[in-house]
CSV table of C-alpha atoms in Angstrom, one decimal:
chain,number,residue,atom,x,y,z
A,1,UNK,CA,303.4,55.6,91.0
A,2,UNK,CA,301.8,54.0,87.6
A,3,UNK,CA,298.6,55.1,86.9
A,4,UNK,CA,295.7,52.7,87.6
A,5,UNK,CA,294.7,50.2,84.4
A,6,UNK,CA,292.3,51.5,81.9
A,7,UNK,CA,289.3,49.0,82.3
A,8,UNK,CA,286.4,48.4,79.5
A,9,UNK,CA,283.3,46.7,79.6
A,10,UNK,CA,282.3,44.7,76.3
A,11,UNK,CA,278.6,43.8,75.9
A,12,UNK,CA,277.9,41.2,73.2
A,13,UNK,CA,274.4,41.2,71.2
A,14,UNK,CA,271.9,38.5,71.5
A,15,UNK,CA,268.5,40.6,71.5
A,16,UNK,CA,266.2,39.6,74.4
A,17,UNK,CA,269.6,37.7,75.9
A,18,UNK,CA,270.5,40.7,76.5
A,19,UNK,CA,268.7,40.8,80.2
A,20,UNK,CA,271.7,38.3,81.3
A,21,UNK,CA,274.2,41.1,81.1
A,22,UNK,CA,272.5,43.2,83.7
A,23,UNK,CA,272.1,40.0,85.7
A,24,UNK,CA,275.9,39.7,86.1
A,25,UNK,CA,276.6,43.3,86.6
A,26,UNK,CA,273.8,43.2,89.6
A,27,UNK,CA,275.8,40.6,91.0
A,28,UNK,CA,279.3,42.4,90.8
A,29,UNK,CA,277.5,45.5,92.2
A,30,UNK,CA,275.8,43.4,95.2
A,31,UNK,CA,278.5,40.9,96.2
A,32,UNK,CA,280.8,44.4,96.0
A,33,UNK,CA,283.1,43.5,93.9
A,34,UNK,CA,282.1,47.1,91.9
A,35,UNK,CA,281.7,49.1,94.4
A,36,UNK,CA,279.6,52.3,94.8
A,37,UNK,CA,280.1,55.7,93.2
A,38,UNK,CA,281.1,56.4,89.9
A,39,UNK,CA,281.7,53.3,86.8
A,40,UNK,CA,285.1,51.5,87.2
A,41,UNK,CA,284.9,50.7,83.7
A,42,UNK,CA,286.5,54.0,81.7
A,43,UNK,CA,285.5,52.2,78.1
A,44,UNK,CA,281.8,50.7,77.4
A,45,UNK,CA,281.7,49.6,73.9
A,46,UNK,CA,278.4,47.5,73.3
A,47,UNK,CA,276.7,45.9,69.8
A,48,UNK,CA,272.9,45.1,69.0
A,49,UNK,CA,271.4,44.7,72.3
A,50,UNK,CA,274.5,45.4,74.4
A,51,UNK,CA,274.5,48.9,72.7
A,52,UNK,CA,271.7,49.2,74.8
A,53,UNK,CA,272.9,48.0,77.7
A,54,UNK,CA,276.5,50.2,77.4
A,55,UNK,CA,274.4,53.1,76.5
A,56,UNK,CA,272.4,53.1,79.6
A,57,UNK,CA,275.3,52.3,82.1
A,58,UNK,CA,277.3,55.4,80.4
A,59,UNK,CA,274.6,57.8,81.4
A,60,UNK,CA,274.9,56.9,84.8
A,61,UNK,CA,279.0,56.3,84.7
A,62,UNK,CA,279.1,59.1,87.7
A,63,UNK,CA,276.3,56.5,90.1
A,64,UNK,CA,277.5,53.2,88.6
A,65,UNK,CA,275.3,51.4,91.0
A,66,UNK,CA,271.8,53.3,90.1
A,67,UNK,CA,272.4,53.0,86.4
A,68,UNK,CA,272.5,49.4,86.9
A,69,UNK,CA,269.4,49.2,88.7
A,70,UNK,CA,267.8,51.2,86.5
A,71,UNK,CA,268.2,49.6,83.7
A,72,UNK,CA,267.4,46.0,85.2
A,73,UNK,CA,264.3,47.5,86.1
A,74,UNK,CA,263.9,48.3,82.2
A,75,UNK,CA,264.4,44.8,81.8
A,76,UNK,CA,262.1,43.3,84.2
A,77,UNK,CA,259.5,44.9,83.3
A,78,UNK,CA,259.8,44.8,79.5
A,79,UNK,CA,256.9,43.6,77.2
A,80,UNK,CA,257.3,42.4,73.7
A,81,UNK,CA,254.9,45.0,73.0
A,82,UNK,CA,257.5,47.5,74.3
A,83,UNK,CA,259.8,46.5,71.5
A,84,UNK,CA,257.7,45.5,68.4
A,85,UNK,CA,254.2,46.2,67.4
A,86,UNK,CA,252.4,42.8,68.4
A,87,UNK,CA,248.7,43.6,67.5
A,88,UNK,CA,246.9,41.8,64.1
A,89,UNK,CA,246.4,44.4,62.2
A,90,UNK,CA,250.3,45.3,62.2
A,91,UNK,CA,251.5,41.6,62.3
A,92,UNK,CA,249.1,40.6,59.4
A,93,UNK,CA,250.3,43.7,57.0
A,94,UNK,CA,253.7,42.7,57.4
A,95,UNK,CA,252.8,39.2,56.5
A,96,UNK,CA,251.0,39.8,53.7
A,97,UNK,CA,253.4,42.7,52.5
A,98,UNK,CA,255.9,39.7,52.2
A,99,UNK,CA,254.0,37.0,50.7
A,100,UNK,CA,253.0,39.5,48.1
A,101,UNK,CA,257.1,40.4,47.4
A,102,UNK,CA,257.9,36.6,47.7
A,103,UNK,CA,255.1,35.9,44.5
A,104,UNK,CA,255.3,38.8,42.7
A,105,UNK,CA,257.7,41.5,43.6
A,106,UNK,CA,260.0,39.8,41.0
A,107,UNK,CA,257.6,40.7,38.4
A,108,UNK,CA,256.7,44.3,39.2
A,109,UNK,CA,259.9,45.5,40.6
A,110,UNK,CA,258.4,46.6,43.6
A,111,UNK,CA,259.5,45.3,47.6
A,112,UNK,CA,257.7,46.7,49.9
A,113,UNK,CA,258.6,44.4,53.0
A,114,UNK,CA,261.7,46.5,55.2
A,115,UNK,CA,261.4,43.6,58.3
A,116,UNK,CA,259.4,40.9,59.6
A,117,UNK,CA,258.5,43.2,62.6
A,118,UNK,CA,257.8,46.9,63.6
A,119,UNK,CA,260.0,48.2,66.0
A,120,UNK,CA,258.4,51.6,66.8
A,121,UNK,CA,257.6,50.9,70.2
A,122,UNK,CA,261.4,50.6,71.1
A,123,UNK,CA,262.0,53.9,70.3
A,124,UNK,CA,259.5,55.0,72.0
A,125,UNK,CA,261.1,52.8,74.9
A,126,UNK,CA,264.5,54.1,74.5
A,127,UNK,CA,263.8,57.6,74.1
A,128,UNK,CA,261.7,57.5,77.9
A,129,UNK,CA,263.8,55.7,79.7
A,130,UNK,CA,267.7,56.3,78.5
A,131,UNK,CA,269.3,59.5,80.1
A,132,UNK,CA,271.2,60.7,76.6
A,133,UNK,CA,272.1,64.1,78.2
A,134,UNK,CA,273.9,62.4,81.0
A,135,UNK,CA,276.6,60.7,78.9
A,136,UNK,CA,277.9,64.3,77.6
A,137,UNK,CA,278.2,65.4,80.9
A,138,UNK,CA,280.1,61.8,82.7
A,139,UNK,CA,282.2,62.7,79.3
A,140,UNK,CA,283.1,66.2,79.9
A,141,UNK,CA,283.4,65.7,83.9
A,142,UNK,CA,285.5,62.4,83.1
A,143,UNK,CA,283.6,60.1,84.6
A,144,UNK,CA,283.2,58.2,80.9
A,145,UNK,CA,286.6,57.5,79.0
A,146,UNK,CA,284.6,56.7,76.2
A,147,UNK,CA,281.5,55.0,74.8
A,148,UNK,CA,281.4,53.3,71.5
A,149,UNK,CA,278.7,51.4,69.6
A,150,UNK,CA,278.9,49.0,67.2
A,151,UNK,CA,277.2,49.1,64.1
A,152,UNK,CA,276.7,47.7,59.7
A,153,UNK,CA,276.8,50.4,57.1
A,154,UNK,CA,273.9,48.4,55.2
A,155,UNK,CA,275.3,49.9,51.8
A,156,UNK,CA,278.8,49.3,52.1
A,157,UNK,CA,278.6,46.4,53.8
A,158,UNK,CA,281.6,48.3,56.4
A,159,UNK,CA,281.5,48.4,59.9
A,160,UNK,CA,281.0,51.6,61.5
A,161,UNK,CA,281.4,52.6,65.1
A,162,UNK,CA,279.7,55.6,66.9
A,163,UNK,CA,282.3,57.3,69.3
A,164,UNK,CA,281.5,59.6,71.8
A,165,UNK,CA,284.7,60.5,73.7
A,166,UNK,CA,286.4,63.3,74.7
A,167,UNK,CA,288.0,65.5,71.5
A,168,UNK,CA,291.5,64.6,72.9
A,169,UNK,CA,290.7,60.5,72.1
A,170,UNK,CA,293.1,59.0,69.4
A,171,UNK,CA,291.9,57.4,66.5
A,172,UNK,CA,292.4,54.3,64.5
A,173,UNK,CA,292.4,52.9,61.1
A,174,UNK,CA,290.8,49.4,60.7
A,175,UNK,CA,290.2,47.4,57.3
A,176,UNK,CA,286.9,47.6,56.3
A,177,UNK,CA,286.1,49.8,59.3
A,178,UNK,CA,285.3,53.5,59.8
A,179,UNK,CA,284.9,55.9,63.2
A,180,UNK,CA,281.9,58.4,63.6
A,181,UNK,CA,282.4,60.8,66.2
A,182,UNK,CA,279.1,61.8,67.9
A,183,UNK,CA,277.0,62.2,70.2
A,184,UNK,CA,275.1,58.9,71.3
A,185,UNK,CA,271.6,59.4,70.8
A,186,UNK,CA,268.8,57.1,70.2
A,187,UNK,CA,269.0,56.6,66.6
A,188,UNK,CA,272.3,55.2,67.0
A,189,UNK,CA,270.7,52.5,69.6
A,190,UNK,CA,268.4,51.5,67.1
A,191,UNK,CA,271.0,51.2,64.1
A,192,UNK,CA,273.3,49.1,66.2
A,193,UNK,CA,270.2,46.7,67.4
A,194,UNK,CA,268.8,46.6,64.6
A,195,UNK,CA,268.7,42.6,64.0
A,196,UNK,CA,269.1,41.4,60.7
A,197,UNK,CA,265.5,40.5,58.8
A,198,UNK,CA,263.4,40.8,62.0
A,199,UNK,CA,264.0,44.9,62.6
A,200,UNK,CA,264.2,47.0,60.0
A,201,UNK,CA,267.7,49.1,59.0
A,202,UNK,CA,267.8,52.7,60.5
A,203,UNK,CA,269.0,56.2,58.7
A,204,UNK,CA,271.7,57.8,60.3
A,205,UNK,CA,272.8,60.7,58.6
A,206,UNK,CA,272.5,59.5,54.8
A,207,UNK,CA,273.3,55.9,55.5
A,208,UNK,CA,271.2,53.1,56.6
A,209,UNK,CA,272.5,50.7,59.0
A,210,UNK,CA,271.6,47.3,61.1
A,211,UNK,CA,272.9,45.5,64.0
A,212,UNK,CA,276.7,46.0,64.7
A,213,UNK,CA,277.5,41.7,65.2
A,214,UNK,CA,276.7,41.4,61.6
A,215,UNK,CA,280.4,42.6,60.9
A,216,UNK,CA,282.0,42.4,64.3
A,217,UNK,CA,284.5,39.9,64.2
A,218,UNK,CA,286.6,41.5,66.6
A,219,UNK,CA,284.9,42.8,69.4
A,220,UNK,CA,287.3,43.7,72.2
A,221,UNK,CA,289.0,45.7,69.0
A,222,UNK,CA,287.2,48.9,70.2
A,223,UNK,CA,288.0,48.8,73.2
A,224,UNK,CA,291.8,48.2,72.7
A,225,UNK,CA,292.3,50.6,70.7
A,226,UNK,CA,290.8,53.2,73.3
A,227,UNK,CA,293.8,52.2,75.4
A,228,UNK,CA,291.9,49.6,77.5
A,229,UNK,CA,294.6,47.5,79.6
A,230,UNK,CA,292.0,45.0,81.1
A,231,UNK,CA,288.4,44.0,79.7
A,232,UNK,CA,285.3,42.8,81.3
A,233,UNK,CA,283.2,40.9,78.1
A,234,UNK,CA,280.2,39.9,79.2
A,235,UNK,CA,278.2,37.2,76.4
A,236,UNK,CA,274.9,35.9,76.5
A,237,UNK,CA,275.5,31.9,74.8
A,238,UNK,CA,275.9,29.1,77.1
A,239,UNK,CA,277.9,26.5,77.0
A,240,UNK,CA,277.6,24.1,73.8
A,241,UNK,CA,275.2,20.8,74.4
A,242,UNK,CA,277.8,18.0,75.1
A,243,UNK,CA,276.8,15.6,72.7
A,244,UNK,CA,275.6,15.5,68.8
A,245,UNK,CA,272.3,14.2,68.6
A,246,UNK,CA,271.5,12.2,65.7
A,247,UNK,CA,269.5,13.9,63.0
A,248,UNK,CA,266.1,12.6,62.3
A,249,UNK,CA,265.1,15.0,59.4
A,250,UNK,CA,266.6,18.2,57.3
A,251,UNK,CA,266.8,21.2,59.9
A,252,UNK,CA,263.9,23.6,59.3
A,253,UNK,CA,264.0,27.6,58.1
A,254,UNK,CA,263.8,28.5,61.8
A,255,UNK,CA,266.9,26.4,62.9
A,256,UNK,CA,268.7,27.4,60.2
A,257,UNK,CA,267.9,31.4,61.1
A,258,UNK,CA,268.7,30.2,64.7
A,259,UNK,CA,272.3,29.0,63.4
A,260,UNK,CA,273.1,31.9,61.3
A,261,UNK,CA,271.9,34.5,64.1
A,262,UNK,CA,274.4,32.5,66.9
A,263,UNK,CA,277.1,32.9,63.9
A,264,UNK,CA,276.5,36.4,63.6
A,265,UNK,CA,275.3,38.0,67.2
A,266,UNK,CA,277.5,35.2,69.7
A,267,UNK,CA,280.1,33.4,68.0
A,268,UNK,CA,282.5,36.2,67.2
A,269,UNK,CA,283.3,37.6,71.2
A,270,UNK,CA,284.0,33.9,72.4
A,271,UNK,CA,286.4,33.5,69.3
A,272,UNK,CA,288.1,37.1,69.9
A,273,UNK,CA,288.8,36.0,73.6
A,274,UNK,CA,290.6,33.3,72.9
A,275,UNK,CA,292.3,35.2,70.4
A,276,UNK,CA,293.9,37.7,73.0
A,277,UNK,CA,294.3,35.0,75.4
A,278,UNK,CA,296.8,33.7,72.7
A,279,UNK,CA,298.1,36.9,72.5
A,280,UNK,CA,298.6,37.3,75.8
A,281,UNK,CA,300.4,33.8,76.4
A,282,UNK,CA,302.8,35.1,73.4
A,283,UNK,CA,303.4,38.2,74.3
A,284,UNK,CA,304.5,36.6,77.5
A,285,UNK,CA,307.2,34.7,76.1
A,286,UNK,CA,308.5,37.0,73.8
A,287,UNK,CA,311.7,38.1,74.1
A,288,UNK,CA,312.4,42.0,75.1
A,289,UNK,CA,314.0,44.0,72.5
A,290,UNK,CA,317.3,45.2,72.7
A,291,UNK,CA,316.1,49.0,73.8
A,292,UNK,CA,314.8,46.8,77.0
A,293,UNK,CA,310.5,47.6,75.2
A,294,UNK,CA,308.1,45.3,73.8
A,295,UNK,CA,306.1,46.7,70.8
A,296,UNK,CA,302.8,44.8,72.2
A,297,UNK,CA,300.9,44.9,75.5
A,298,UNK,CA,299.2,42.4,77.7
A,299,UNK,CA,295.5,43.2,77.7
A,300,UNK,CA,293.9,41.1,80.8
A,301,UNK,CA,290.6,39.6,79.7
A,302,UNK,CA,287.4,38.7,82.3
A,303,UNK,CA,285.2,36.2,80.2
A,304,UNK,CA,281.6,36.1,81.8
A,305,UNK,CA,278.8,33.8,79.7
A,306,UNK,CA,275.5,32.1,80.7
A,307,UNK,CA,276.3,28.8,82.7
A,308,UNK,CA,273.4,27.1,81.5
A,309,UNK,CA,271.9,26.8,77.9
A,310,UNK,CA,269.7,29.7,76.8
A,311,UNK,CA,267.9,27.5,74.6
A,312,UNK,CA,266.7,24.9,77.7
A,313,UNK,CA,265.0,28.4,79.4
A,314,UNK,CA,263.7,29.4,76.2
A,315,UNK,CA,261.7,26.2,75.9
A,316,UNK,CA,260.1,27.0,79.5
A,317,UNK,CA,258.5,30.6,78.0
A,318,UNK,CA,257.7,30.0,74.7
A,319,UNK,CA,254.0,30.1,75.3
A,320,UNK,CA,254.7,33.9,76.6
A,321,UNK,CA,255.6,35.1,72.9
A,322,UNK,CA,252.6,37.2,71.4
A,323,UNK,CA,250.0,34.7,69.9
A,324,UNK,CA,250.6,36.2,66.2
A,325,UNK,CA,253.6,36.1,66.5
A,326,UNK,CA,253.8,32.5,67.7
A,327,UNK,CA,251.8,31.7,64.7
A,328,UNK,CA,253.6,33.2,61.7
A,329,UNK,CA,256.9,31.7,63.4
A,330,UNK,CA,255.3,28.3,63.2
A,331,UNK,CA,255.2,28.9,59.4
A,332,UNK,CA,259.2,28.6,60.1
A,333,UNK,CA,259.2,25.3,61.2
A,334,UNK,CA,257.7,23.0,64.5
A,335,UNK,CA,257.7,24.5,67.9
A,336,UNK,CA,261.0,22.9,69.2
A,337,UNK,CA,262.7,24.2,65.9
A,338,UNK,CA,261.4,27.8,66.1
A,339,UNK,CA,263.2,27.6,70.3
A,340,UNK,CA,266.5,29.3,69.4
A,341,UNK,CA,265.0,31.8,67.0
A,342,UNK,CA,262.6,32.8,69.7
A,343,UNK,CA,264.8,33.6,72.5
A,344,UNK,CA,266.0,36.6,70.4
A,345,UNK,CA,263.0,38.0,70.5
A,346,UNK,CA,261.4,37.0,73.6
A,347,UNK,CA,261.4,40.3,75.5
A,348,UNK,CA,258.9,39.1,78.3
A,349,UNK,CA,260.0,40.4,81.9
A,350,UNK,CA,260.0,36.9,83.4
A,351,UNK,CA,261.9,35.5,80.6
A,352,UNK,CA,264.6,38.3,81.1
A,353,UNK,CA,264.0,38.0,85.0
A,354,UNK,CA,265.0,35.0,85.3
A,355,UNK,CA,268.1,35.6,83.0
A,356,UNK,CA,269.1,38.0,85.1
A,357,UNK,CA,268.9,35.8,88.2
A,358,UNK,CA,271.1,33.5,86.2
A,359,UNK,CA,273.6,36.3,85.9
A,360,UNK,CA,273.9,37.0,89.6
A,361,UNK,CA,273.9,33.4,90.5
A,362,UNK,CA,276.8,32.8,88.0
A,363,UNK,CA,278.4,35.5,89.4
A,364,UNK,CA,278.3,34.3,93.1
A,365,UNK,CA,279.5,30.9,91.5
A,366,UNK,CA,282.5,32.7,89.7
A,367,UNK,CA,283.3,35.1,92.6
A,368,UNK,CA,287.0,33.7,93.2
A,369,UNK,CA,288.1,34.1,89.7
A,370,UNK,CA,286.6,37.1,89.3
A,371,UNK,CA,288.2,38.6,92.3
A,372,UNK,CA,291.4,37.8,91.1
A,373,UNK,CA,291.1,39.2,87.9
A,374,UNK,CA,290.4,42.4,89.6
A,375,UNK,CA,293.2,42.0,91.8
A,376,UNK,CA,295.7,41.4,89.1
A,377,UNK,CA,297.9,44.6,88.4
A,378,UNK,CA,298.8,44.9,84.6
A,379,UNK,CA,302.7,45.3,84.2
């Protein structure tokens, strides 16, 4: 008898999207397609806020179910102040830290500006309520193949990924790419989340880093290359608006960060699935060789994403993003520009509440096609 497929679970970034993700494994856990007991998924790999996620769900890999609701919990009751400092005082010295760099740090030398936000409360956050010491163990006792993290050497400009696997777990060589076996702990959360401009880079040994999608243009690489023979990649963009709408006036600095931040955190997974869907179809058709092998694989692929437009539920909480903050976004551009920018960093529990409920509902709506994929046997 063959031994039963390897399965991974691929978490996207998307900051405060994030919340969607446990929506959609809620609904997989109550509709019982995942049943109870310990994680069907061997693999987690996770970048920026899915690190997060993936690191969570390893610690409980032995109670699949509880880690799930414990970390939607996490989510629904999550405060911006949980994640960045949101009073005055600390808003206003950031400001003013960069308006002094942007008129005279050219001529003294000196930049003094790290961010555009204090992330010390997430720390705090992640240190209280992620179970580090329980991903050892589900590691030693097998119930975790492996969980890897994402992350952007900041120096090098390299992508780096933070392994913690069994010592038996073969390696890999990627271009531009370098493994770190560790041990997960909450440094490693915050290098691998740490959005580009708006959180500031983290040390990690002698290196500073900042959030893994900045150089993952391959996500379901990691998880391949642990042996995975079917993945469950779970994003957090909707579908794209059906029609162009006619400009009216040059986009603002907010819509172009919002572009450049879709580029970096969501447009890379939905590209790699369709890359090894094109694999897959090849591989398919490709003729056996004459010792009766094939030199590649089929790796089966589960595509989840948000059925409705992030951006159209943004819009709906805006006014829930702290009033500073609100106010030195505005400086960015008008309040319909600043939308897509914002739902990075709207960590308001009924924001992500009601992403979530989106996530089970689009799971109840896919159920069908989702238990098919898990029916599937890999050959």
């Amino acid at each position: 008898m063959s031994p039963p497929p390897r399965t991974a679970l691929v978490l996207s970034g998307g900051g405060a999207r994030g919340a969607y993700q446990v929506g959609v494994l809620h609904g997989l856990a109550e509709l019982g397609i995942l049943p109870p007991g310990p994680s069907p998924f061997d693999i987690v790999v996770g970048s920026s806020a899915g690190a997060i996620n993936a690191t969570a769900l390893a610690a409980y890999a032995d109670a699949f179910h509880e880690g799930v609701s414990r970390l939607e919990r996490v989510w629904r009751e999550i405060r911006p102040s949980d994640v960045f400092r949101t009073d005055v005082a600390s808003l206003g010295r950031i400001g003013v830290r960069w308006a002094w760099d942007l008129s005279v740090g050219g001529a003294t030398g000196r930049v003094r500006a790290r961010s555009l936000l204090d992330t010390s409360p997430l720390r705090a956050l992640l240190a209280a309520r992620v179970a580090f010491a329980r991903i050892e163990a589900n590691v030693v006792s097998g119930a975790l193949g492996a969980l890897a993290l994402v992350a952007t050497d900041l120096h090098t400009a390299n992508g780096v990924i933070f392994l913690h696997a069994p010592p038996g777990t073969p390696s890999w060589k990627r271009r531009r790419w370098r493994i770190e076996r560790t041990r997960i702990e909450v440094q490693h959360l915050l290098a691998s989340s740490a959005i580009p401009i708006f959180f500031p880079p983290v040390r990690v040994g002698d290196a500073y880093f900042g959030d893994g999608s900045i150089r993952n243009t391959a996500p379901l690489s990691p998880a391949i290359n642990l042996g995975a023979d079917r993945i469950v990649a779970i994003g957090v963009s909707g579908p794209s608006p059906s029609e162009r709408r006619q400009p009216r006036q040059p986009p603002t600095i907010a819509q172009i960060a919002g572009v450049l931040l879709d580029a970096v955190m969501l447009d890379a997974i939905e590209v790699d699935v369709d890359h090894s869907e094109r694999i897959n179809t090849s591989i398919l058709h490709c003729p056996v060789g004459p010792d009766g092998g094939q030199p590649f694989r089929v790796v089966d692929v589960l595509w989840l994403r948000p059925s409705r437009r992030i951006r159209e539920l943004t819009a709906e909480f805006a006014r829930r993003v702290p009033p500073v903050l609100r106010y030195l976004m505005r400086g960015l551009g008008s309040e319909e520009s600043v939308t897509e920018l914002t739902s990075y960093l709207l960590f308001d529990s009924a924001f992500c509440g009601r992403l979530i409920d989106l996530g089970r509902n689009d799971v109840r709506a896919e159920r069908a096609r989702i238990e098919r994929f898990f029916a599937r046997t890999i050959s």
